[in-house]
XYZ file of C-alpha atoms in Angstrom:
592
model
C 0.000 0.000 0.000
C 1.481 3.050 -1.488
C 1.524 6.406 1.059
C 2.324 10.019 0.439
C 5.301 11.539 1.733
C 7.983 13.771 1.198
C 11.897 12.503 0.630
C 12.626 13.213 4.268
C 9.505 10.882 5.615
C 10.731 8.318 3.124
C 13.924 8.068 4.602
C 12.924 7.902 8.224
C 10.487 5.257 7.112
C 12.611 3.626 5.335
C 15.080 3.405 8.453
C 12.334 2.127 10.346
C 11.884 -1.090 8.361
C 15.163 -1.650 7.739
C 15.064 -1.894 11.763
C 17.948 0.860 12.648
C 17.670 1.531 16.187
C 20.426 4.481 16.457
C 21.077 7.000 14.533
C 24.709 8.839 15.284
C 24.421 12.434 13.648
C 24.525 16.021 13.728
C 21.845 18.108 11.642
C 22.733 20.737 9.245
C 21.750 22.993 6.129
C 21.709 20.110 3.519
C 19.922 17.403 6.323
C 17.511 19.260 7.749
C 14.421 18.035 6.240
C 15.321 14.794 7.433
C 15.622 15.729 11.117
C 11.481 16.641 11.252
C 9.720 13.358 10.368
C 12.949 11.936 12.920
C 11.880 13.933 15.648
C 8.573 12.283 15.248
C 9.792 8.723 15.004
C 9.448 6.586 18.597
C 11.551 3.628 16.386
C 14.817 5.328 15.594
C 16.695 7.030 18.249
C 19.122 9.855 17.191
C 22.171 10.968 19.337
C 23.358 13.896 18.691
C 27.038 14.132 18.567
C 29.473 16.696 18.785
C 31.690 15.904 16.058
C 30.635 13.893 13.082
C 33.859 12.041 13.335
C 32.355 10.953 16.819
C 29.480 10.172 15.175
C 31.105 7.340 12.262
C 33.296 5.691 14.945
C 29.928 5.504 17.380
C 28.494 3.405 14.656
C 31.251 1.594 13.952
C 31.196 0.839 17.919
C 27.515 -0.009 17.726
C 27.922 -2.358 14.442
C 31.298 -4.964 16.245
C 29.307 -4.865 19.447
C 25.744 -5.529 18.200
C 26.474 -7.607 15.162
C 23.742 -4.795 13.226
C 24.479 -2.072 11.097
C 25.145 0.748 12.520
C 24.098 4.573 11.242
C 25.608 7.436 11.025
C 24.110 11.267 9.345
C 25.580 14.352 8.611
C 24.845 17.252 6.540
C 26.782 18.310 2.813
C 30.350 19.368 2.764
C 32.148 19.760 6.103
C 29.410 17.440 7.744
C 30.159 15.219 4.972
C 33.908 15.298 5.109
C 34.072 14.816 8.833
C 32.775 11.306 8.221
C 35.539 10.671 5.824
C 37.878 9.121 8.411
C 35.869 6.796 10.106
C 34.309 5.127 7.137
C 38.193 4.782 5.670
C 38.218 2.747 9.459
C 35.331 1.114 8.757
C 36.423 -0.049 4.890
C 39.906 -1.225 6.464
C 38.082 -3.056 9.436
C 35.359 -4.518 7.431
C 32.586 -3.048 9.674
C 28.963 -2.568 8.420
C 27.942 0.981 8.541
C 25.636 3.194 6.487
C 26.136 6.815 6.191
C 23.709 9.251 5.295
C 24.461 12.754 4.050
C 22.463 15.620 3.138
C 23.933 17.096 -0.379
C 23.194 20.695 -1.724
C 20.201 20.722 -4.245
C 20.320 18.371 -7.020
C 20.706 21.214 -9.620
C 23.209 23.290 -7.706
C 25.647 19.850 -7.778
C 28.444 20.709 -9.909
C 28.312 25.000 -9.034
C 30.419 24.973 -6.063
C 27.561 25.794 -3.784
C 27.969 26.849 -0.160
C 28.696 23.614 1.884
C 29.196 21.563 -1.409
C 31.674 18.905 -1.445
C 31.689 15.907 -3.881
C 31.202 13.414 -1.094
C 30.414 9.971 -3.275
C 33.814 10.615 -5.144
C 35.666 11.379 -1.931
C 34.459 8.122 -0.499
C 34.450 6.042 -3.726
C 37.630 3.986 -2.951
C 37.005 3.567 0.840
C 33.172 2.870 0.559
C 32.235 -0.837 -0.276
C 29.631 0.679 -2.277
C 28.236 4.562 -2.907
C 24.550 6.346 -3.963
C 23.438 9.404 -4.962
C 20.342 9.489 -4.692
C 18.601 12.146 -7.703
C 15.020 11.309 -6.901
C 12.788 10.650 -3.809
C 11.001 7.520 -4.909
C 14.483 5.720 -4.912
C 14.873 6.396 -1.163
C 13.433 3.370 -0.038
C 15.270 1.102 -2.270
C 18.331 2.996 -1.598
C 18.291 2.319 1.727
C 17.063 -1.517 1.755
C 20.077 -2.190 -0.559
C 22.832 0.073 1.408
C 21.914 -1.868 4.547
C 21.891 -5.277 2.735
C 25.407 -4.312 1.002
C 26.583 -3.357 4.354
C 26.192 -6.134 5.930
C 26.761 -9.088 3.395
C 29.653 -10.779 1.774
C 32.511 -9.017 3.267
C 31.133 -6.185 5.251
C 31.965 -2.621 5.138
C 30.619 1.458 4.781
C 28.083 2.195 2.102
C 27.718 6.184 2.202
C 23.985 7.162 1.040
C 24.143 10.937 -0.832
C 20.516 12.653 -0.701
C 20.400 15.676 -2.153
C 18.568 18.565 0.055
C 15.549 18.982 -2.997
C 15.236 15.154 -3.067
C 14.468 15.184 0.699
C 12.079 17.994 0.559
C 10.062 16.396 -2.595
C 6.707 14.487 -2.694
C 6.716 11.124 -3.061
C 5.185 7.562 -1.856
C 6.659 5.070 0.454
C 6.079 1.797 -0.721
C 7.841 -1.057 1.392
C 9.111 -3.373 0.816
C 11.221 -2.385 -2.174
C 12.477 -5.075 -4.747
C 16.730 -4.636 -4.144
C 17.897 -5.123 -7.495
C 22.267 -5.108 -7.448
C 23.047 -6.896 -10.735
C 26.653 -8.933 -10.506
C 26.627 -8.433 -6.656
C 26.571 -12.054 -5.713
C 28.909 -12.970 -2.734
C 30.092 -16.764 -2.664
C 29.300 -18.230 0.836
C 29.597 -21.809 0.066
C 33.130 -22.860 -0.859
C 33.822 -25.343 -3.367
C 34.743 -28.846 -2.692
C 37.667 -29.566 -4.138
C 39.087 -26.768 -2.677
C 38.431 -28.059 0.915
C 39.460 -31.231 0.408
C 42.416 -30.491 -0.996
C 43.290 -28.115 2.324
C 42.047 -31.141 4.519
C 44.567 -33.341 2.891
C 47.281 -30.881 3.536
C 46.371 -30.342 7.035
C 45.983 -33.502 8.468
C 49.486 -34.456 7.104
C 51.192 -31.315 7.804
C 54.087 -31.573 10.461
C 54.061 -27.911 11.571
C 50.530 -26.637 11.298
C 49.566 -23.321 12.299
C 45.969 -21.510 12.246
C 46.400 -18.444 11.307
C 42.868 -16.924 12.082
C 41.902 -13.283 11.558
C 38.848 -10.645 12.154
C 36.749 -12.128 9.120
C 36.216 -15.268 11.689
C 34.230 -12.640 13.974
C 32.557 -11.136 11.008
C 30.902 -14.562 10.057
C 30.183 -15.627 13.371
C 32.336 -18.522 13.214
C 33.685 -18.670 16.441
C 32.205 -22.206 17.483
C 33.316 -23.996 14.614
C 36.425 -22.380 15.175
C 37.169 -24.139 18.390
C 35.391 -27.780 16.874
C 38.183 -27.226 13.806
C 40.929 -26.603 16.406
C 40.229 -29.122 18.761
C 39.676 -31.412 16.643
C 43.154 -31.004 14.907
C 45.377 -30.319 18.025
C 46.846 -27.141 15.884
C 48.416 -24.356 17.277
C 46.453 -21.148 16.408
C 47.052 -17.646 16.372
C 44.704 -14.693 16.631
C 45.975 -11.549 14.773
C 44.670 -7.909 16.626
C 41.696 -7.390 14.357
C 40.526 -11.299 16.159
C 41.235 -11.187 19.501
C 38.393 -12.667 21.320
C 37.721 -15.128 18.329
C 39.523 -17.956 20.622
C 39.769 -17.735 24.048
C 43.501 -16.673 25.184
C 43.042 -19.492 27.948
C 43.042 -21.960 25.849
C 46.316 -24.349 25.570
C 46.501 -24.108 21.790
C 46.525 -20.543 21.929
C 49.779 -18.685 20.969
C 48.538 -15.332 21.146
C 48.610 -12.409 18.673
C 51.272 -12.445 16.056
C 52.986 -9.553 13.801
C 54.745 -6.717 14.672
C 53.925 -6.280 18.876
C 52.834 -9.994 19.266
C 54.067 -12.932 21.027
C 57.475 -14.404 20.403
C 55.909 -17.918 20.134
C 53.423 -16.529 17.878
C 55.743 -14.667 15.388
C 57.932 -17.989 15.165
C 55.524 -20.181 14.884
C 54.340 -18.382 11.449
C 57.547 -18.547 10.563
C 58.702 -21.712 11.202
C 55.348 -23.611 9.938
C 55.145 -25.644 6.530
C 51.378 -24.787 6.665
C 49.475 -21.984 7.197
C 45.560 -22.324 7.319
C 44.573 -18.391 7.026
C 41.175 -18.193 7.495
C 39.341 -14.696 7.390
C 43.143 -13.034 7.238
C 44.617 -10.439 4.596
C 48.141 -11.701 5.299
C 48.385 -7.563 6.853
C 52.187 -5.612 6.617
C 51.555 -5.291 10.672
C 51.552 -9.223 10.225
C 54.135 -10.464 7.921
C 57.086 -8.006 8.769
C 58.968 -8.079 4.946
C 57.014 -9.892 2.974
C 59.510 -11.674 1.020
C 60.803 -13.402 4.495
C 57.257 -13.923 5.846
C 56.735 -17.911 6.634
C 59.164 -18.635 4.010
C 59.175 -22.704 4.048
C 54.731 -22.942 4.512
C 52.381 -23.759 1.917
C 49.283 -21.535 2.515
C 45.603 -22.548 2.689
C 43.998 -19.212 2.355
C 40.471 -18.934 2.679
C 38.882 -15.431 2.142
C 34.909 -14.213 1.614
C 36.998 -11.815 -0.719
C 38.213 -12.755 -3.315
C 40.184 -9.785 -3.846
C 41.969 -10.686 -0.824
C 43.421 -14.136 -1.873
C 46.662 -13.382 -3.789
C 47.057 -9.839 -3.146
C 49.541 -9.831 -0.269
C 51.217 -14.047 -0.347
C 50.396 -16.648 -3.540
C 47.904 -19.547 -2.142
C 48.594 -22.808 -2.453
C 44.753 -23.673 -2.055
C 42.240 -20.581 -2.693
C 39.178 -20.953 -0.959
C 36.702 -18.214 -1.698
C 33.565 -18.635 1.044
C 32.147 -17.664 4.365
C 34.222 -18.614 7.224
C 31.700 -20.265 8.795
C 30.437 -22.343 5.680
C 34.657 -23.134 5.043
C 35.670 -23.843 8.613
C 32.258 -26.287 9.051
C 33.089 -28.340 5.312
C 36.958 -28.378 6.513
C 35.845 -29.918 9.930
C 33.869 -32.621 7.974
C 36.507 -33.168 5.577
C 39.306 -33.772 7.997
C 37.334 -35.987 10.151
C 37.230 -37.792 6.507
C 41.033 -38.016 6.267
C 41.475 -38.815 10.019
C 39.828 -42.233 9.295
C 41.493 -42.840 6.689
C 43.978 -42.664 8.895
C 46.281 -39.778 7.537
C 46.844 -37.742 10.874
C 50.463 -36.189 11.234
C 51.982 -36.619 15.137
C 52.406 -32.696 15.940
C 54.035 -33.952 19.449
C 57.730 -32.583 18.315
C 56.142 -29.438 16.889
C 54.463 -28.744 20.097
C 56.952 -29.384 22.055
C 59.046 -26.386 20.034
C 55.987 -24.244 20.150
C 56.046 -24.791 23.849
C 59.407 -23.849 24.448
C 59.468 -21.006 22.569
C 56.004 -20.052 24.865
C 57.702 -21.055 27.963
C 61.492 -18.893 27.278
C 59.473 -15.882 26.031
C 56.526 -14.813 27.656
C 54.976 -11.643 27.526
C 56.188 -9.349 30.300
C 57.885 -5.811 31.100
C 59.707 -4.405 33.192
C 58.981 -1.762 36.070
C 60.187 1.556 35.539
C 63.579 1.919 37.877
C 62.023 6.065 38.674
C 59.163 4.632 40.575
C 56.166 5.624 38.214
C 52.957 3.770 37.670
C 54.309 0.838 34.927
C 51.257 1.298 31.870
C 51.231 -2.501 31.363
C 50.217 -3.112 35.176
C 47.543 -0.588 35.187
C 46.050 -2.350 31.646
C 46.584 -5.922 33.267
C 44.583 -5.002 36.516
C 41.688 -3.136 34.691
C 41.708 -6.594 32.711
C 41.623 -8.658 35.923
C 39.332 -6.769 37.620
C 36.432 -5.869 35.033
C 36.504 -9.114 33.884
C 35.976 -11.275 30.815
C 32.168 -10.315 29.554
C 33.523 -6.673 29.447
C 33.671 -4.514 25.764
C 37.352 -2.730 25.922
C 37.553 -0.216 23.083
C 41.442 0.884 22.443
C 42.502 4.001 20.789
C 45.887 3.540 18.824
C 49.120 3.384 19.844
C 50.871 1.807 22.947
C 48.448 1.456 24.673
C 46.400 -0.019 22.109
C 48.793 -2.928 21.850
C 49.202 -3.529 25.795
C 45.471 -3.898 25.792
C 45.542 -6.629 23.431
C 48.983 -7.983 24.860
C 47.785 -7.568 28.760
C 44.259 -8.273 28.652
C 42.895 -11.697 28.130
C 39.957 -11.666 25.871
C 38.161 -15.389 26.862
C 34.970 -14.160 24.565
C 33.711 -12.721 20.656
C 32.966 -9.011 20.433
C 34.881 -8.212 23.687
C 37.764 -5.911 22.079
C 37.462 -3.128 19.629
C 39.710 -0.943 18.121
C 40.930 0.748 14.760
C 43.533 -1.906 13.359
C 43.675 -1.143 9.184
C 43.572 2.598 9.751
C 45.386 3.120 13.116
C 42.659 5.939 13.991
C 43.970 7.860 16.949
C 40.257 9.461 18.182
C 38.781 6.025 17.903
C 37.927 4.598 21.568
C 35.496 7.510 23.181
C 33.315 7.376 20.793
C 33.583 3.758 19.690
C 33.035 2.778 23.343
C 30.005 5.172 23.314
C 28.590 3.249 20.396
C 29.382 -0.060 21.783
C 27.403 0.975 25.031
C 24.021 1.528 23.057
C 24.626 -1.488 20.609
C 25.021 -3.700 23.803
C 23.125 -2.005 26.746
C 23.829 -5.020 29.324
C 27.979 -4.813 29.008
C 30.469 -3.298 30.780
C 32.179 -1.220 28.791
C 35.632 0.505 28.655
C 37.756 3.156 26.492
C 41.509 2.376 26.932
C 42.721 5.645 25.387
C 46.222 7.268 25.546
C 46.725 11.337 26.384
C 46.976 12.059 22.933
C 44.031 9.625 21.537
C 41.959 10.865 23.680
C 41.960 14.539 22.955
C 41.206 13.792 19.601
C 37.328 13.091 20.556
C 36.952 12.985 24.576
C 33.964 15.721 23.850
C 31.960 12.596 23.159
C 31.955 12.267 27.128
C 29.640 15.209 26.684
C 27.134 13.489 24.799
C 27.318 10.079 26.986
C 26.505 12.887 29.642
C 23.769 14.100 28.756
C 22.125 10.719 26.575
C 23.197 8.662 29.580
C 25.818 6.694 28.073
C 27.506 5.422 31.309
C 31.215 4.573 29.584
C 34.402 4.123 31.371
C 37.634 5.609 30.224
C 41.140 4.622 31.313
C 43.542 7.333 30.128
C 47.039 5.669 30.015
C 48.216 9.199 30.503
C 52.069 9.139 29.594
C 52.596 12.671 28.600
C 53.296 11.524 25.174
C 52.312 10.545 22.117
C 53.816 7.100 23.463
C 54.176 5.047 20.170
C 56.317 7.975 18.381
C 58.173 8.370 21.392
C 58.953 4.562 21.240
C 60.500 5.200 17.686
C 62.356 7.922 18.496
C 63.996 6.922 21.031
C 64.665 3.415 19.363
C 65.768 4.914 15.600
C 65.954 8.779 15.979
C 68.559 8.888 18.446
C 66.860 10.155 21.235
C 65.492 13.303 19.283
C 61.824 13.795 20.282
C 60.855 16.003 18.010
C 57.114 17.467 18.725
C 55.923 14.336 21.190
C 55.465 15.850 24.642
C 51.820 16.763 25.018
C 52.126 18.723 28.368
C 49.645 16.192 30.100
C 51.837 15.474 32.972
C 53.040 17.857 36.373
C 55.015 19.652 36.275
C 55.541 21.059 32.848
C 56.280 24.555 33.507
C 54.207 26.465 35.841
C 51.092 28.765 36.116
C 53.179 31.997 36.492
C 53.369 31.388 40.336
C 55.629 28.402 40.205
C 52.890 26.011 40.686
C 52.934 22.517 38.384
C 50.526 22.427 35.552
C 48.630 19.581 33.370
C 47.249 21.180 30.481
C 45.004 19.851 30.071
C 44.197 18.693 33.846
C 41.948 15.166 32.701
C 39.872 15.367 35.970
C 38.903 18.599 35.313
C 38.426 18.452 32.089
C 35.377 15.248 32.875
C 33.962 17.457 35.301
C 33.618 20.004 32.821
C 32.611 16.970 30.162
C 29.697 16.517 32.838
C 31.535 12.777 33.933
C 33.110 11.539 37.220
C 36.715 12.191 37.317
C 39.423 10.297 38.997
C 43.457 10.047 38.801
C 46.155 7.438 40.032
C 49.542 7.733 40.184
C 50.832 4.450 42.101
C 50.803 1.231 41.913
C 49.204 0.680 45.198
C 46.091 2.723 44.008
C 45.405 1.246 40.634
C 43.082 -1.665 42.130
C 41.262 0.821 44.332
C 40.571 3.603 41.575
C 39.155 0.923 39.172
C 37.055 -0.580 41.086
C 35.307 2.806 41.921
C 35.185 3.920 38.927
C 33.493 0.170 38.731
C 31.471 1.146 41.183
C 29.627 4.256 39.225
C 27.009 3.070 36.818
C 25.063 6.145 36.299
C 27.334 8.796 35.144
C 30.539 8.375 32.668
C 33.804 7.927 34.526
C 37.541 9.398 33.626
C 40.485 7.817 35.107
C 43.646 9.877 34.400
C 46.304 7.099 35.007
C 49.327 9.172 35.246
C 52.200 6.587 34.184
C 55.850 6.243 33.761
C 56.988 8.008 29.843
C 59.526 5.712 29.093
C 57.464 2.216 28.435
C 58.201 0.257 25.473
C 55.567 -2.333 23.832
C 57.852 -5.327 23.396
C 57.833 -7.372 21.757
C 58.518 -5.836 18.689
C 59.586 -6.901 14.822
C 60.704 -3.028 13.319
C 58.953 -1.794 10.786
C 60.318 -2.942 7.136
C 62.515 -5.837 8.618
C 61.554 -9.772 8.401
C 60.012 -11.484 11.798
C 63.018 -13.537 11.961
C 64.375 -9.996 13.643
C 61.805 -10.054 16.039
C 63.238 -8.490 19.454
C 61.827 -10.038 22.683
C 62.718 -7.138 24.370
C 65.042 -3.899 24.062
C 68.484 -5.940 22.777
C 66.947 -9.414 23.315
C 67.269 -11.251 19.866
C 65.239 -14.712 20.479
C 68.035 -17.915 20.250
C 65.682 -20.105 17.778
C 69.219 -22.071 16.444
C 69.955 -23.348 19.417
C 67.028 -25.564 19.650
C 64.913 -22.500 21.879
């Protein structure tokens, strides 16, 4: 049954059915009409941002903790633009998002009108998929098929361009729409041959290793990943973009490989003569130089992307599917070979994967001037919040001792900008996460300089009663540069003290200074704000910042500046470089 309506009430509609449930946005010029029929709509809640950047990275948030789409709006040029960074996130993540921007009149596209900006050619290469949409009875389609491109295949952005005139024009709303995307046909079912062939090679393989990335989580393939595991005895490896995909408890669990992950990770990748990489893009954060990356393994790579399979490292067996459909066939496949009775003994590869787990743990060390060591303070939170809880990281040190320090037991437990590197990510990420999964307990692990970028998010979890938690691994630094610097730039930090710590001058009577001061500024933010500064505090502060549930918390952890994230493989050098720690080059020739 056909009804009359403007654009504007086709689009609201339209988001309705589609079953949106937040909208992140911030109205404008070009938007407008579409912010009356929203104020009317008791199905779609809006939040209204304060940055539009906050508003992409809250849907991406509200998309990895929901397992929905989330939504994002913004009005023509720099509305528009502002969304540019965290749909480049969301393309490089592979998270479903749809945003919706108002455009300047259809007939004033092309004139440099105020608040133009070609938005659908801006996004083009970092959108899975773009529309501009030039009149108001395609809304409704528009919409059905941005959420369904969204979300299928390989997910990712899909930016929706609605030109102000279009919004303002009479129309009908007819639902539902017929979604009509000629040559858009994802493959979920991998071919046979393909899996057997890969069930062969891993049942007789003598140094096995799972390589298992974030497309696992995408396709909701987390069970069958532990059957397939079990079932073989292999170790695995979860890259950053998967942590939570197997639980870090687990015996056959090596940890996170590439360029800050475990030593027994790292050199079990390289050591293997077969790597199953399932839902993986074979990443530069990964492999270290490619050319040196697993150099003796034949590769199993299986990919809902085709793109992906080849680009990076040659396949030896190309399997194009959903990870869940793969990972179930390969389960039934090698339970095919096993009684056959083709099953390699793995003891003497274990027992090398073992040692190299038991020499080179993670650890650190404690800073020798006393201050508050960032690792303990990310362990404790950890410990002490527990394993149900969402942790959101910005990027950066602190980033990677959340996903060293932390163990993640379940799915859709740890988020964080991994393709991109977004500093600006957590605040409003967590924020997003919060709505998208009401019942969690959710914290931003941010770093001083991160979490300028978009802390005046806290303002909007203020005042929509978003009760977040933020741990500030405040280090005075932008800690990651710092880390470079002092290991390849002689000491010269050039531009990397942020002024966050006491004393960095004075306030013209002598006095120390934090510019800005964090508790203050989460006051100001309308949030509860707390700082530590000792080890001896750490457990006490987080659990009463634990203890608030109805008003967003700060916790300025003032720590030592001279942490390192080890360990670490240097940027453009192979893994076999990998340094356990500052001068410690792993012994893997004599036998360890």
């Amino acid at each position: 049954m056909s009804e009359s309506v403007n654009g504007a009430q086709s689009l609201v509609r339209s988001l309705e059915e589609v079953g949106a449930e937040v909208v992140f946005g911030i109205p404008g010029g070009a938007i407008l009409p579409a912010y009356d029929p929203l104020y009317d709509s008791t199905r779609v809640r809006h939040v209204l941002v304060r940055h539009e950047q906050g508003a992409g990275h809250a849907a991406e948030g509200y998309a990895q903790a929901s397992g929905k789409i989330g939504v994002c709006m913004a009005t023509s040029g720099p509305g528009a633009t502002n969304l540019v960074t965290p749909i480049a996130d969301a393309f490089l993540d592979s998270v479903p998002i749809v945003a919706i921007t108002g455009q300047v009149p259809f007939a004033s596209i092309g004139t440099d009108a105020f608040q133009e900006a070609d938005i659908s050619g801006i996004t083009l290469p970092i959108t899975k998929h773009n529309f501009l949409v030039q009149h108001a009875e395609q809304i409704p389609r528009t919409i059905a098929e941005a959420f369904y491109l969204a979300g299928s295949g390989r997910p990712g952005p899909v930016l929706v361009d609605i030109p102000k005139d279009v919004l303002q024009a009479a129309t009908t709303f007819d639902w539902p729409p017929v979604i009509d995307l000629p040559g858009y046909r994802p493959v979920l079912k991998p071919h046979g041959k393909q899996i057997r062939e890969a069930a062969r090679l891993i049942a007789s393989a003598q140094r096995p290793v799972l390589y298992v990335g974030g497309g696992v989580l995408k396709a909701r393939a987390v069970a069958e990943l532990r059957t397939l595991a079990e079932l073989t005895g292999i170790p695995l490896v979860t890259t950053l973009m998967a942590r939570g995909a197997f639980p870090d408890s687990h015996r056959q669990h090596l940890g996170m490989p590439g360029m800050h992950g475990t030593v027994a990770a790292v050199t079990a990748l390289q050591k293997a003569d077969l790597l199953i990489a399932l839902g993986t893009r074979f990443d530069d954060r990964v492999t270290g130089r490619l050319d040196s990356f697993a150099p003796h393994a034949t590769v199993i790579h299986a990919d809902i992307d085709p793109a992906e399979i080849g680009k990076n490292r040659i396949a030896d067996v190309p399997i194009v599917g959903d990870a869940r459909e793969v990972i179930t066939d390969l389960i039934t496949a090698i339970k095919a070979e096993y009684a056959e009775g083709t099953r390699a003994d793995l003891t003497g590869w274990w027992q090398q994967v073992d040692r190299w787990r038991e020499v080179y743990p993670l650890g650190y060390e404690e800073p020798t001037d006393g201050a508050l060591a960032p690792q303990y303070v990310i362990e404790r939170l950890g410990k002490i919040a527990g394993p149900d809880t969402i942790f959101a990281a910005g990027v950066g040190q602190h980033q990677m001792w959340a996903a060293q320090f932390i163990s993640y037991e379940n799915p859709y437990t740890w988020l964080n900008s991994g393709g991109a590197g977004t500093m600006g990510y957590a605040v409003p990420a967590a924020m997003g996460a919060k709505l998208g999964a009401p019942d969690k307990l959710v914290w931003a692990i941010d770093g001083d300089g991160c979490f300028q970028m978009t802390n005046q998010e806290l303002a909007t979890c203020a005042i929509e009663g978003i009760p977040i938690k933020v741990a500030v691994i405040n280090n005075g630094n932008l800690g990651m540069v710092r880390q470079w610097q002092t290991l390849f730039y002689e000491q010269r930090y050039s531009n990397t003290e942020l002024g966050t710590h006491a004393p960095v001058g004075g306030s013209g009577q002598g006095s120390p200074r934090r510019i800005p001061d964090f508790v203050k500024l989460a006051d100001a933010l309308g949030c509860v704000g707390l700082r530590c500064e000792s080890a001896d505090e750490v457990d006490a502060t987080i659990e009463k910042a634990m203890s608030i549930d109805d008003q967003p918390v700060v916790v300025d952890f003032t720590v030592g500046k001279d942490a390192m994230v080890w360990p670490m493989v240097a940027a453009g050098t192979s893994n076999d470089d990998i340094l356990a720690a500052r001068g410690v080059r792993p012994d893997f020739q004599a036998g360890v």
